[in-house]
mmCIF file of C-alpha atoms in Angstrom:
data_model
loop_
_atom_site.group_PDB
_atom_site.id
_atom_site.type_symbol
_atom_site.label_atom_id
_atom_site.label_comp_id
_atom_site.label_asym_id
_atom_site.label_seq_id
_atom_site.Cartn_x
_atom_site.Cartn_y
_atom_site.Cartn_z
ATOM 1 C CA UNK A 105 102.879 -113.611 145.736
ATOM 2 C CA UNK A 106 102.623 -113.503 149.813
ATOM 3 C CA UNK A 107 105.918 -111.601 149.616
ATOM 4 C CA UNK A 108 104.655 -109.050 147.248
ATOM 5 C CA UNK A 109 101.158 -108.883 148.974
ATOM 6 C CA UNK A 110 103.179 -108.021 152.561
ATOM 7 C CA UNK A 111 105.598 -105.745 150.774
ATOM 8 C CA UNK A 112 102.744 -103.648 149.395
ATOM 9 C CA UNK A 113 100.666 -103.483 152.654
ATOM 10 C CA UNK A 114 103.619 -102.207 154.343
ATOM 11 C CA UNK A 115 104.131 -99.759 151.331
ATOM 12 C CA UNK A 116 100.586 -98.544 151.751
ATOM 13 C CA UNK A 117 100.819 -98.139 155.521
ATOM 14 C CA UNK A 118 103.944 -95.769 155.220
ATOM 15 C CA UNK A 119 102.133 -93.905 152.232
ATOM 16 C CA UNK A 120 99.063 -93.660 154.296
ATOM 17 C CA UNK A 121 101.119 -92.383 157.450
ATOM 18 C CA UNK A 122 102.990 -89.774 155.129
ATOM 19 C CA UNK A 123 99.579 -88.686 153.479
ATOM 20 C CA UNK A 124 98.272 -88.127 157.328
ATOM 21 C CA UNK A 125 101.514 -86.219 158.352
ATOM 22 C CA UNK A 126 101.220 -84.011 154.946
ATOM 23 C CA UNK A 127 97.490 -83.462 155.528
ATOM 24 C CA UNK A 128 98.006 -82.256 159.420
ATOM 25 C CA UNK A 129 100.927 -80.190 158.199
ATOM 26 C CA UNK A 130 98.417 -78.706 155.246
ATOM 27 C CA UNK A 131 95.890 -77.892 158.288
ATOM 28 C CA UNK A 132 98.216 -76.356 160.529
ATOM 29 C CA UNK A 133 99.382 -73.952 157.909
ATOM 30 C CA UNK A 134 96.297 -73.302 156.581
ATOM 31 C CA UNK A 135 95.385 -72.406 160.608
ATOM 32 C CA UNK A 136 98.747 -70.402 160.685
ATOM 33 C CA UNK A 137 97.784 -68.522 157.610
ATOM 34 C CA UNK A 138 94.473 -67.572 158.826
ATOM 35 C CA UNK A 139 95.823 -66.485 161.927
ATOM 36 C CA UNK A 140 98.246 -64.555 160.650
ATOM 37 C CA UNK A 141 95.776 -62.724 158.238
ATOM 38 C CA UNK A 142 93.465 -61.930 160.976
ATOM 39 C CA UNK A 143 96.517 -60.387 162.944
ATOM 40 C CA UNK A 144 97.852 -58.613 159.893
ATOM 41 C CA UNK A 145 94.295 -56.938 159.244
ATOM 42 C CA UNK A 146 93.969 -55.973 162.611
ATOM 43 C CA UNK A 147 97.415 -53.897 162.297
ATOM 44 C CA UNK A 148 96.372 -52.462 159.082
ATOM 45 C CA UNK A 149 93.371 -51.235 161.089
ATOM 46 C CA UNK A 150 95.510 -50.088 163.885
ATOM 47 C CA UNK A 151 97.398 -48.248 161.562
ATOM 48 C CA UNK A 152 94.549 -46.906 159.514
ATOM 49 C CA UNK A 153 93.189 -45.449 162.893
ATOM 50 C CA UNK A 154 96.167 -43.964 164.137
ATOM 51 C CA UNK A 155 96.675 -42.140 160.692
ATOM 52 C CA UNK A 156 93.601 -40.747 160.751
ATOM 53 C CA UNK A 157 93.943 -39.799 164.715
ATOM 54 C CA UNK A 158 97.355 -38.158 163.753
ATOM 55 C CA UNK A 159 96.276 -36.659 160.738
ATOM 56 C CA UNK A 160 92.953 -35.182 162.246
ATOM 57 C CA UNK A 161 95.146 -34.113 165.480
ATOM 58 C CA UNK A 162 97.721 -32.425 163.013
ATOM 59 C CA UNK A 163 94.938 -30.606 161.347
ATOM 60 C CA UNK A 164 93.453 -29.434 164.595
ATOM 61 C CA UNK A 165 96.338 -28.457 166.505
ATOM 62 C CA UNK A 166 98.157 -26.962 163.686
ATOM 63 C CA UNK A 167 95.333 -24.850 163.069
ATOM 64 C CA UNK A 168 95.075 -23.397 166.709
ATOM 65 C CA UNK A 169 98.693 -23.822 167.713
ATOM 66 C CA UNK A 170 99.903 -22.329 164.533
ATOM 67 C CA UNK A 171 97.425 -19.410 165.120
ATOM 68 C CA UNK A 172 98.707 -19.092 168.706
ATOM 69 C CA UNK A 173 102.044 -18.979 167.545
ATOM 70 C CA UNK A 174 101.350 -16.396 164.605
ATOM 71 C CA UNK A 175 99.282 -14.718 167.233
ATOM 72 C CA UNK A 176 101.893 -14.474 169.679
ATOM 73 C CA UNK A 177 104.606 -13.381 166.863
ATOM 74 C CA UNK A 178 102.603 -10.717 165.213
ATOM 75 C CA UNK A 179 101.648 -9.279 168.791
ATOM 76 C CA UNK A 180 105.278 -9.072 169.477
ATOM 77 C CA UNK A 181 106.689 -7.715 166.420
ATOM 78 C CA UNK A 182 103.718 -5.206 166.385
ATOM 79 C CA UNK A 183 104.481 -4.031 170.188
ATOM 80 C CA UNK A 184 108.480 -3.756 168.983
ATOM 81 C CA UNK A 185 107.627 -2.189 165.955
ATOM 82 C CA UNK A 186 105.140 0.147 166.394
ATOM 83 C CA UNK A 187 106.473 3.785 166.894
ATOM 84 C CA UNK A 188 103.609 5.479 168.753
ATOM 85 C CA UNK A 189 103.319 2.873 171.606
ATOM 86 C CA UNK A 190 106.240 2.790 173.957
ATOM 87 C CA UNK A 191 107.817 -0.504 174.510
ATOM 88 C CA UNK A 192 106.342 -3.079 177.156
ATOM 89 C CA UNK A 193 107.848 -3.395 180.059
ATOM 90 C CA UNK A 194 108.326 -6.890 180.180
ATOM 91 C CA UNK A 195 110.665 -8.485 182.780
ATOM 92 C CA UNK A 196 113.328 -10.561 181.686
ATOM 93 C CA UNK A 197 111.968 -13.477 182.824
ATOM 94 C CA UNK A 198 108.487 -12.648 180.444
ATOM 95 C CA UNK A 199 110.609 -11.614 177.725
ATOM 96 C CA UNK A 200 112.620 -14.851 177.751
ATOM 97 C CA UNK A 201 109.239 -17.059 178.245
ATOM 98 C CA UNK A 202 107.792 -14.973 174.933
ATOM 99 C CA UNK A 203 110.478 -15.599 172.710
ATOM 100 C CA UNK A 204 111.360 -19.457 173.779
ATOM 101 C CA UNK A 205 107.414 -19.784 172.874
ATOM 102 C CA UNK A 206 107.832 -18.401 169.618
ATOM 103 C CA UNK A 207 107.693 -20.726 166.583
ATOM 104 C CA UNK A 208 107.053 -23.726 169.160
ATOM 105 C CA UNK A 209 104.402 -26.319 169.168
ATOM 106 C CA UNK A 210 102.113 -25.763 172.229
ATOM 107 C CA UNK A 211 100.257 -28.795 172.968
ATOM 108 C CA UNK A 212 97.523 -28.830 175.786
ATOM 109 C CA UNK A 213 97.487 -32.227 177.646
ATOM 110 C CA UNK A 214 93.699 -31.971 178.298
ATOM 111 C CA UNK A 215 92.652 -31.692 174.704
ATOM 112 C CA UNK A 216 91.218 -34.948 173.442
ATOM 113 C CA UNK A 217 92.939 -33.889 169.729
ATOM 114 C CA UNK A 218 96.523 -34.009 170.813
ATOM 115 C CA UNK A 219 98.657 -36.655 169.186
ATOM 116 C CA UNK A 220 98.836 -39.707 171.193
ATOM 117 C CA UNK A 221 101.506 -41.921 169.427
ATOM 118 C CA UNK A 222 105.100 -41.086 169.211
ATOM 119 C CA UNK A 223 106.746 -41.787 166.043
ATOM 120 C CA UNK A 224 108.889 -44.693 167.800
ATOM 121 C CA UNK A 225 105.205 -46.506 168.498
ATOM 122 C CA UNK A 226 104.242 -46.081 165.273
ATOM 123 C CA UNK A 227 107.473 -47.184 163.460
ATOM 124 C CA UNK A 228 107.169 -50.436 165.873
ATOM 125 C CA UNK A 229 103.600 -51.070 164.892
ATOM 126 C CA UNK A 230 104.770 -50.916 160.842
ATOM 127 C CA UNK A 231 107.723 -53.210 161.510
ATOM 128 C CA UNK A 232 105.450 -55.642 163.537
ATOM 129 C CA UNK A 233 103.023 -55.512 160.560
ATOM 130 C CA UNK A 234 105.811 -56.026 157.797
ATOM 131 C CA UNK A 235 107.089 -59.172 159.914
ATOM 132 C CA UNK A 236 103.356 -60.448 160.009
ATOM 133 C CA UNK A 237 103.351 -60.143 155.892
ATOM 134 C CA UNK A 238 106.750 -61.693 155.571
ATOM 135 C CA UNK A 239 105.429 -64.708 157.885
ATOM 136 C CA UNK A 240 102.094 -64.949 155.771
ATOM 137 C CA UNK A 241 104.145 -65.043 152.533
ATOM 138 C CA UNK A 242 106.208 -67.692 154.267
ATOM 139 C CA UNK A 243 103.107 -69.730 155.062
ATOM 140 C CA UNK A 244 101.817 -69.388 151.741
ATOM 141 C CA UNK A 245 104.844 -70.500 149.805
ATOM 142 C CA UNK A 246 105.086 -73.513 152.129
ATOM 143 C CA UNK A 247 101.628 -74.388 151.580
ATOM 144 C CA UNK A 248 101.912 -74.107 147.657
ATOM 145 C CA UNK A 249 104.914 -76.590 148.183
ATOM 146 C CA UNK A 250 102.662 -79.112 149.707
ATOM 147 C CA UNK A 251 100.095 -78.766 147.056
ATOM 148 C CA UNK A 252 102.824 -78.788 143.975
ATOM 149 C CA UNK A 253 103.821 -82.095 145.624
ATOM 150 C CA UNK A 254 100.364 -83.704 145.153
ATOM 151 C CA UNK A 255 98.902 -83.856 148.777
ATOM 152 C CA UNK A 256 95.405 -83.012 148.317
ATOM 153 C CA UNK A 257 94.564 -80.371 151.162
ATOM 154 C CA UNK A 258 91.163 -81.647 152.584
ATOM 155 C CA UNK A 259 89.269 -79.602 155.740
ATOM 156 C CA UNK A 260 89.376 -80.703 158.837
ATOM 157 C CA UNK A 261 85.876 -82.053 158.872
ATOM 158 C CA UNK A 262 86.337 -84.144 155.503
ATOM 159 C CA UNK A 263 89.635 -85.805 157.366
ATOM 160 C CA UNK A 264 87.608 -86.973 160.505
ATOM 161 C CA UNK A 265 84.734 -88.024 158.057
ATOM 162 C CA UNK A 266 87.273 -90.374 156.157
ATOM 163 C CA UNK A 267 89.440 -91.863 158.884
#
């Protein structure tokens, strides 16, 4: 009888240790999940801001830049086609500049609405967001494994209250 009591006491102590470790792991996973969700939400907000900024910039810059290019093209064509006016006397350098500018997007460095992010920067943010989502899914799966194994997840303050 004494041996059974000793064996049960050892078993009880072992189970308490395992339960304590499991609770700690569950708490860590929950905290990591919250951190990942916060990071993911932050990245999503950054992506939305970038998309809005790019969309806004593209609308503004496309309107002004395309109108500049169209105006340049129209004026050049009008000058070349117009029979009553003699062709303008452009130097070779001016003609090359005008032809090189045709159909190109002209970005003013002082324009606050110009695109601020490169395509590579946007790709990097999207990749990082996807990695965070993947890690969040992994943490949620690991947390569900602990829940299915019968471990009760107790909040941090409950843990200190009972121990």
